[in-house]
Coordinates of C-alpha atoms in Angstrom, one line a residue:
M12 CA -61.0 -19.7 -20.9
R13 CA -59.7 -17.9 -17.8
E14 CA -59.5 -14.3 -16.6
F15 CA -56.1 -12.7 -17.0
G16 CA -56.6 -9.6 -15.0
Q17 CA -57.7 -6.1 -16.0
L18 CA -56.3 -3.2 -17.9
K19 CA -55.6 0.3 -16.4
N20 CA -59.1 1.4 -17.6
G21 CA -60.7 -1.5 -15.7
Q22 CA -61.5 -3.7 -18.7
K23 CA -61.2 -7.4 -18.0
I24 CA -59.1 -9.6 -20.3
N25 CA -59.5 -13.3 -21.0
N26 CA -57.1 -16.0 -22.1
H27 CA -58.0 -19.0 -24.1
V28 CA -56.5 -22.5 -23.6
L29 CA -56.0 -25.2 -26.2
E30 CA -54.6 -28.6 -25.2
N31 CA -54.1 -32.2 -26.2
E32 CA -52.0 -35.0 -24.8
E33 CA -48.8 -33.5 -26.2
I34 CA -49.1 -29.7 -26.1
R35 CA -50.9 -27.0 -24.2
I36 CA -51.0 -23.3 -25.3
E37 CA -52.6 -20.2 -23.8
V38 CA -53.5 -17.2 -25.9
S39 CA -54.6 -13.8 -24.7
E40 CA -57.2 -11.5 -26.2
F41 CA -54.8 -8.7 -25.3
G42 CA -52.3 -8.5 -28.2
G43 CA -53.4 -11.9 -29.4
S44 CA -50.3 -12.9 -27.6
L45 CA -48.9 -16.4 -26.8
I46 CA -48.8 -16.5 -23.0
S47 CA -47.6 -20.1 -22.5
L48 CA -46.5 -23.1 -24.5
W49 CA -46.3 -26.4 -22.6
V50 CA -44.6 -29.4 -24.2
K51 CA -43.1 -32.6 -22.8
D52 CA -39.4 -32.9 -21.9
K53 CA -37.2 -36.1 -22.1
N54 CA -38.9 -37.4 -18.9
G55 CA -42.4 -36.9 -20.2
D56 CA -43.1 -34.0 -17.9
F57 CA -44.8 -30.8 -19.2
V58 CA -42.5 -27.7 -19.4
D59 CA -43.6 -24.2 -20.3
I60 CA -40.9 -23.1 -22.8
V61 CA -41.9 -19.4 -23.4
L62 CA -41.3 -16.4 -21.3
G63 CA -44.3 -14.3 -20.2
F64 CA -45.8 -12.0 -17.6
Q65 CA -48.0 -13.2 -14.7
D66 CA -51.1 -11.2 -15.8
V67 CA -52.2 -8.7 -18.4
S68 CA -50.8 -5.7 -16.5
G69 CA -47.2 -6.9 -17.5
Y70 CA -48.2 -7.0 -21.2
E71 CA -49.9 -3.6 -21.0
S72 CA -46.8 -1.9 -19.4
D73 CA -44.0 -4.0 -20.9
A74 CA -41.7 -1.4 -19.3
Q75 CA -38.5 -2.6 -21.0
G76 CA -40.1 -2.9 -24.5
T77 CA -39.6 -6.7 -24.7
Y78 CA -42.6 -7.5 -26.9
I79 CA -42.7 -10.9 -25.1
G80 CA -45.0 -13.4 -26.8
C81 CA -46.6 -10.6 -28.9
N82 CA -47.7 -10.4 -32.6
V83 CA -45.7 -7.6 -34.1
G84 CA -46.9 -5.6 -37.1
R85 CA -47.7 -3.9 -39.4
V86 CA -43.9 -4.3 -40.0
A87 CA -41.7 -6.2 -37.6
N88 CA -38.1 -5.1 -36.9
R89 CA -36.6 -1.8 -38.0
I90 CA -37.3 0.8 -40.6
S91 CA -34.5 3.4 -41.0
G92 CA -35.3 7.1 -40.6
A93 CA -38.8 6.2 -39.4
S94 CA -40.0 6.7 -43.0
F95 CA -40.4 5.1 -46.4
S96 CA -41.6 6.0 -49.9
L97 CA -44.3 4.1 -51.8
H98 CA -45.6 5.1 -55.2
G99 CA -43.9 8.4 -54.9
E100 CA -45.5 9.3 -51.6
Q101 CA -43.4 9.6 -48.4
Y102 CA -44.8 8.1 -45.2
K103 CA -43.6 9.2 -41.8
L104 CA -43.6 6.7 -38.9
D105 CA -42.9 6.8 -35.2
A106 CA -39.2 7.2 -34.3
N107 CA -39.4 5.0 -31.2
E108 CA -35.7 3.8 -31.3
G109 CA -33.4 6.8 -31.9
N110 CA -34.1 8.0 -35.4
N111 CA -35.7 4.7 -36.5
T112 CA -38.9 2.7 -36.1
L113 CA -38.8 -0.5 -34.2
H114 CA -41.7 -3.0 -34.5
S115 CA -43.9 -0.2 -36.0
G116 CA -43.7 2.5 -33.3
F117 CA -45.5 3.7 -30.3
Q118 CA -48.9 2.0 -31.0
P119 CA -48.0 -1.7 -31.4
Y120 CA -50.6 -4.4 -32.1
S121 CA -49.4 -6.0 -28.9
K122 CA -51.2 -3.5 -26.8
R123 CA -54.6 -3.7 -28.5
I124 CA -57.5 -6.0 -27.8
W125 CA -58.1 -8.6 -30.5
T126 CA -61.5 -10.1 -31.3
V127 CA -62.0 -13.9 -31.1
E128 CA -63.4 -14.9 -34.4
E129 CA -63.4 -18.7 -34.1
E130 CA -62.5 -21.2 -31.4
T131 CA -62.5 -25.0 -31.5
T132 CA -60.8 -27.8 -29.6
D133 CA -57.7 -27.5 -31.8
H134 CA -57.5 -23.8 -33.0
I135 CA -58.4 -20.2 -32.2
S136 CA -58.5 -17.3 -34.6
L137 CA -58.3 -13.7 -33.5
S138 CA -58.7 -10.5 -35.6
L139 CA -57.7 -6.9 -35.6
I140 CA -58.5 -4.0 -37.9
S141 CA -55.7 -1.5 -38.5
P142 CA -57.1 1.7 -40.0
D143 CA -55.7 3.7 -42.9
K144 CA -52.6 5.7 -41.7
D145 CA -52.5 3.6 -38.5
Q146 CA -48.9 3.8 -37.2
G147 CA -48.3 5.9 -40.3
F148 CA -48.9 3.1 -42.9
P149 CA -51.3 3.4 -45.8
G150 CA -54.5 1.3 -46.2
E151 CA -57.0 -0.2 -43.9
M152 CA -55.7 -3.7 -43.1
Q153 CA -57.8 -6.6 -41.8
L154 CA -55.5 -8.9 -39.8
K155 CA -56.2 -12.4 -38.5
V156 CA -53.9 -14.7 -36.5
T157 CA -54.7 -18.4 -36.1
Y158 CA -53.1 -20.7 -33.5
Q159 CA -53.6 -24.4 -34.2
I160 CA -52.3 -27.4 -32.3
A161 CA -51.9 -31.0 -33.7
G162 CA -49.9 -33.7 -31.9
S163 CA -46.8 -31.9 -30.5
S164 CA -46.9 -29.1 -33.0
L165 CA -48.1 -25.5 -32.9
R166 CA -48.9 -23.6 -36.1
I167 CA -49.2 -19.8 -36.2
Q168 CA -50.7 -18.4 -39.4
F169 CA -51.2 -14.7 -40.2
D170 CA -53.7 -13.6 -42.8
A171 CA -53.8 -9.9 -43.8
K172 CA -55.7 -7.9 -46.4
S173 CA -55.3 -4.2 -47.1
D174 CA -57.4 -1.9 -49.3
K175 CA -54.2 0.0 -50.4
D176 CA -50.7 -1.1 -51.2
T177 CA -48.8 -1.3 -48.0
P178 CA -45.7 -3.1 -46.5
I179 CA -46.7 -6.0 -44.3
S180 CA -44.2 -8.2 -42.3
I181 CA -45.9 -9.6 -39.2
T182 CA -44.2 -12.0 -36.8
N183 CA -44.7 -13.6 -33.4
H184 CA -42.1 -12.4 -30.9
S185 CA -42.0 -15.3 -28.4
Y186 CA -38.9 -15.8 -26.2
F187 CA -38.0 -19.4 -26.0
N188 CA -36.1 -21.2 -23.2
L189 CA -36.3 -24.9 -24.1
N190 CA -35.3 -25.9 -20.6
G191 CA -38.3 -24.0 -19.2
Q192 CA -39.0 -20.4 -18.7
G193 CA -37.1 -19.1 -15.7
S194 CA -34.6 -21.9 -15.8
G195 CA -31.5 -19.7 -16.6
T196 CA -29.3 -19.1 -19.6
I197 CA -29.9 -20.5 -23.1
L198 CA -26.2 -20.4 -24.0
N199 CA -26.0 -24.2 -24.0
H200 CA -28.9 -24.6 -26.3
V201 CA -27.8 -26.2 -29.5
V202 CA -29.1 -24.5 -32.7
S203 CA -28.8 -24.8 -36.4
V204 CA -30.1 -22.3 -39.0
D205 CA -30.5 -23.2 -42.7
A206 CA -28.9 -20.1 -43.9
D207 CA -25.6 -19.5 -45.7
T208 CA -25.8 -15.7 -45.5
F209 CA -27.0 -13.0 -43.0
V210 CA -27.7 -9.3 -43.0
P211 CA -25.0 -7.2 -41.2
I212 CA -26.1 -4.1 -39.2
D213 CA -24.6 -0.7 -38.3
V214 CA -24.4 1.0 -34.9
E215 CA -28.2 1.7 -34.9
S216 CA -29.0 -2.0 -35.8
I217 CA -30.0 -0.9 -39.3
P218 CA -29.0 -3.2 -42.2
T219 CA -25.9 -1.9 -44.1
G220 CA -27.4 -3.0 -47.4
E221 CA -24.9 -5.9 -47.7
I222 CA -25.6 -9.6 -47.5
L223 CA -22.6 -11.6 -46.1
N224 CA -21.6 -15.2 -46.1
V225 CA -21.6 -16.8 -42.7
K226 CA -18.7 -19.1 -43.4
G227 CA -15.7 -18.6 -41.2
T228 CA -17.6 -16.3 -38.9
P229 CA -19.5 -16.7 -35.5
M230 CA -22.7 -16.2 -37.5
D231 CA -22.4 -19.7 -39.0
F232 CA -25.1 -22.0 -37.7
T233 CA -25.3 -24.2 -40.8
N234 CA -24.1 -27.0 -38.5
E235 CA -25.5 -27.2 -35.0
K236 CA -23.6 -25.5 -32.3
R237 CA -24.1 -24.0 -28.9
I238 CA -25.5 -20.5 -28.9
G239 CA -22.8 -19.5 -26.5
Q240 CA -19.9 -21.1 -28.4
E241 CA -18.9 -17.9 -30.1
I242 CA -21.3 -15.2 -28.7
E243 CA -18.4 -13.4 -26.9
A244 CA -16.1 -13.5 -29.9
E245 CA -14.3 -10.3 -30.9
Y246 CA -16.5 -9.9 -34.0
E247 CA -17.9 -6.5 -34.8
Q248 CA -21.4 -7.7 -35.6
L249 CA -21.7 -9.4 -32.2
Q250 CA -20.3 -6.4 -30.4
L251 CA -22.7 -4.0 -32.1
A252 CA -25.7 -6.1 -30.9
R253 CA -24.3 -7.3 -27.6
G254 CA -24.8 -10.8 -29.0
Y255 CA -27.0 -12.2 -31.8
D256 CA -29.7 -9.9 -33.0
H257 CA -29.5 -10.4 -36.8
N258 CA -31.5 -11.5 -39.8
W259 CA -30.4 -14.8 -41.4
C260 CA -31.3 -15.2 -45.1
L261 CA -32.9 -18.6 -45.3
N262 CA -31.7 -20.9 -48.1
G263 CA -34.0 -21.9 -51.0
Y264 CA -36.7 -19.3 -50.5
D265 CA -39.6 -19.9 -52.8
G266 CA -42.6 -18.8 -50.8
T267 CA -43.3 -22.3 -49.5
V268 CA -43.1 -23.5 -45.9
R269 CA -39.7 -25.2 -45.2
K270 CA -37.5 -26.0 -42.3
A271 CA -35.5 -23.1 -41.0
V272 CA -34.3 -23.7 -37.4
I273 CA -33.7 -26.6 -35.1
A274 CA -33.0 -25.9 -31.5
T275 CA -32.5 -28.2 -28.5
G276 CA -32.6 -27.5 -24.8
D277 CA -29.4 -29.0 -23.2
K278 CA -31.2 -30.0 -19.9
S279 CA -34.7 -30.8 -21.0
G280 CA -33.9 -32.6 -24.2
I281 CA -36.8 -30.7 -25.8
T282 CA -36.2 -30.1 -29.5
M283 CA -38.0 -27.4 -31.5
T284 CA -38.1 -27.5 -35.3
L285 CA -39.3 -24.2 -36.8
S286 CA -40.6 -24.0 -40.3
T287 CA -41.7 -20.8 -42.2
D288 CA -42.7 -19.4 -45.6
Y289 CA -40.8 -16.2 -44.9
P290 CA -37.4 -15.5 -46.5
G291 CA -35.6 -14.5 -43.3
I292 CA -35.4 -15.1 -39.6
Q293 CA -34.2 -12.9 -36.8
M294 CA -32.4 -14.7 -34.0
Y295 CA -32.2 -12.5 -30.9
T296 CA -30.5 -13.9 -27.8
G297 CA -32.2 -11.7 -25.1
N298 CA -29.3 -9.3 -25.0
Y299 CA -31.2 -6.6 -23.2
L300 CA -33.3 -8.6 -20.7
D301 CA -32.7 -7.0 -17.3
Q302 CA -34.6 -8.0 -14.2
V303 CA -37.8 -8.5 -16.1
E304 CA -40.5 -9.8 -13.6
G305 CA -42.1 -12.8 -15.3
K306 CA -44.4 -15.7 -14.6
Q307 CA -44.5 -17.7 -11.4
G308 CA -42.2 -15.3 -9.7
N309 CA -39.4 -15.8 -12.1
V310 CA -37.1 -12.9 -13.1
Y311 CA -35.6 -12.9 -16.6
N312 CA -32.1 -11.6 -17.3
I313 CA -29.7 -11.3 -20.2
R314 CA -29.5 -14.4 -22.5
E315 CA -32.2 -16.4 -20.6
A316 CA -34.2 -16.7 -23.8
V317 CA -33.8 -16.8 -27.6
C318 CA -36.3 -15.4 -30.1
F319 CA -36.7 -16.8 -33.6
E320 CA -38.7 -14.2 -35.6
P321 CA -39.7 -15.2 -39.2
Q322 CA -39.9 -12.1 -41.3
F323 CA -39.2 -10.2 -44.5
Y324 CA -35.7 -8.6 -44.3
P325 CA -35.5 -5.6 -42.0
D326 CA -35.8 -2.2 -43.6
A327 CA -36.7 -3.9 -46.9
V328 CA -38.9 -0.9 -47.8
N329 CA -35.8 1.3 -47.9
R330 CA -33.1 -1.1 -48.8
Y331 CA -34.6 -2.8 -51.9
S332 CA -35.9 -1.2 -55.1
T333 CA -39.7 -1.4 -55.5
D334 CA -39.4 -2.1 -59.2
C335 CA -37.6 -5.4 -58.6
E336 CA -39.4 -8.7 -58.3
S337 CA -39.8 -9.2 -54.6
R338 CA -38.9 -12.9 -54.2
R339 CA -35.7 -12.4 -56.3
V340 CA -34.7 -9.4 -54.2
L341 CA -35.4 -10.9 -50.9
S342 CA -33.8 -14.2 -51.5
Q343 CA -30.7 -13.0 -53.3
G344 CA -30.2 -9.5 -52.0
N345 CA -29.6 -7.8 -55.3
C346 CA -31.3 -4.7 -56.7
L347 CA -30.0 -2.7 -53.8

């Protein structure tokens, strides 16, 4: 454990370190955030592959709203109109991105202190209680995140329990640069995504309600290709988001953990395989990073990282009928 600085109110924050011969992670009590992730490159040297801030003050301010390394909830991504209806009752949320809610509004879990529940040599669990009507959502929710290392793998598990029906879609929002944080662009990273379809967005980055096939479009990552290969294509979806910032509909969703993404750093040779039991994954190519002051004096700019955010589909609470069986809806996109 090490001190990570103090908040504006003077409270000191600690980070916790887990490591073995293949991997080293650092997790903060502030936001339960993943601060660093060190793995070995092709030469056997350790490289930190996630962006971050030098101390807790960066996470507290997060002036550009990056959500770097944070755990995002109660619902990640966007909710249209900053509202939804459940069991006939309308719930109003924070409109923190135009008319819509992004990552649950102005009181994100990433700016709260989490409680360390358990810590061993290979895992740490942190918890947070989200009261009824917190962020506008119904039900008191008990949330726990567990980081566990084994060999060269990192497992992140979320457990949540609410005393009322409520939407829950929590994700980790780490920014990856597999050549090392601060090493420059990720455009030459090679990526494949096990998804034949994706969710198109409108000018506010809200899903249109369609689910489109990726074949013949720049959204096709069914076979590995460079992130930058088609990112500047004259394709409306890329122009709307200034790059990739979309939900891919993962193939074969059945609620079990399965391989979703493979990404390789072109310089380091580091390959990351991401598996999830969520039905979708948001790939965001750091399109709005702009002179963000990060770790070790590094400054992060546009497309110097890529996020892979496992999730339920964005705006699912408004785009999908509540009387449809959820797995069928989320995996096939019907019952709109």
